[in-house]
Amino acid sequence: MTDSTHWTDDSIPFMQRVYAVVRLIPEGRVTTYGRIARFVGAGRSARMVGFALHNCPDDVSERAHRVVNRIGELSGGWSWGHPAIMRGLLEDEGITFIDEYQVNLDRHLWDPNEELDVDQPPPTK
DNA sequence: GCCTTGACGGCAA
DNA sequence: GTTGCCGCCAAGG
């Protein structure tokens, strides 16, 4: 395939790659910033992932609550106004928590590196 | 145009 | 095993 658009395509803005991954997060699953960063070829730039989501469009914001840090904690829960809102959304999707604001990654972790293929181009919305 | 901050992660001490 | 620092890249002041 002569796909000019793949996950590690340099012609695609980093933030846009992050948005694409977030949009593909299945309902009832969670992922981490580091996993996404590594998948898009950002390596250790997990910080950018969070920063990208801070300026994300509304459609991505709808799925951003499924993105947590490496320990499954609701890092910037206050970005939605209150972490309880985020927790409620996750619980409604069937996500279980090992703590008040810490999800059970061992049970719901969705790793793009495992579930997706770099050769499979994003929707490129 | 330069410096600081930022939804984090990994490694070193 | 825990705490702290540095690194990553981008955007705002």
Tab-separated table of C-alpha atoms (C1' of nucleotides) in Angstrom, chain C residues 2-13:
chain	number	residue	atom	x	y	z
C	2	DT	C1'	10.926	5.209	47.458
C	3	DT	C1'	12.069	9.877	46.082
C	4	DG	C1'	13.885	12.959	42.806
C	5	DC	C1'	15.729	14.614	38.500
C	6	DC	C1'	16.074	14.808	33.574
C	7	DG	C1'	14.252	14.208	29.129
C	8	DC	C1'	10.763	14.876	25.216
C	9	DC	C1'	8.543	18.427	21.900
C	10	DA	C1'	5.332	22.114	21.463
C	11	DA	C1'	2.993	26.357	22.576
C	12	DG	C1'	2.355	30.541	25.352
C	13	DG	C1'	4.211	34.779	27.569
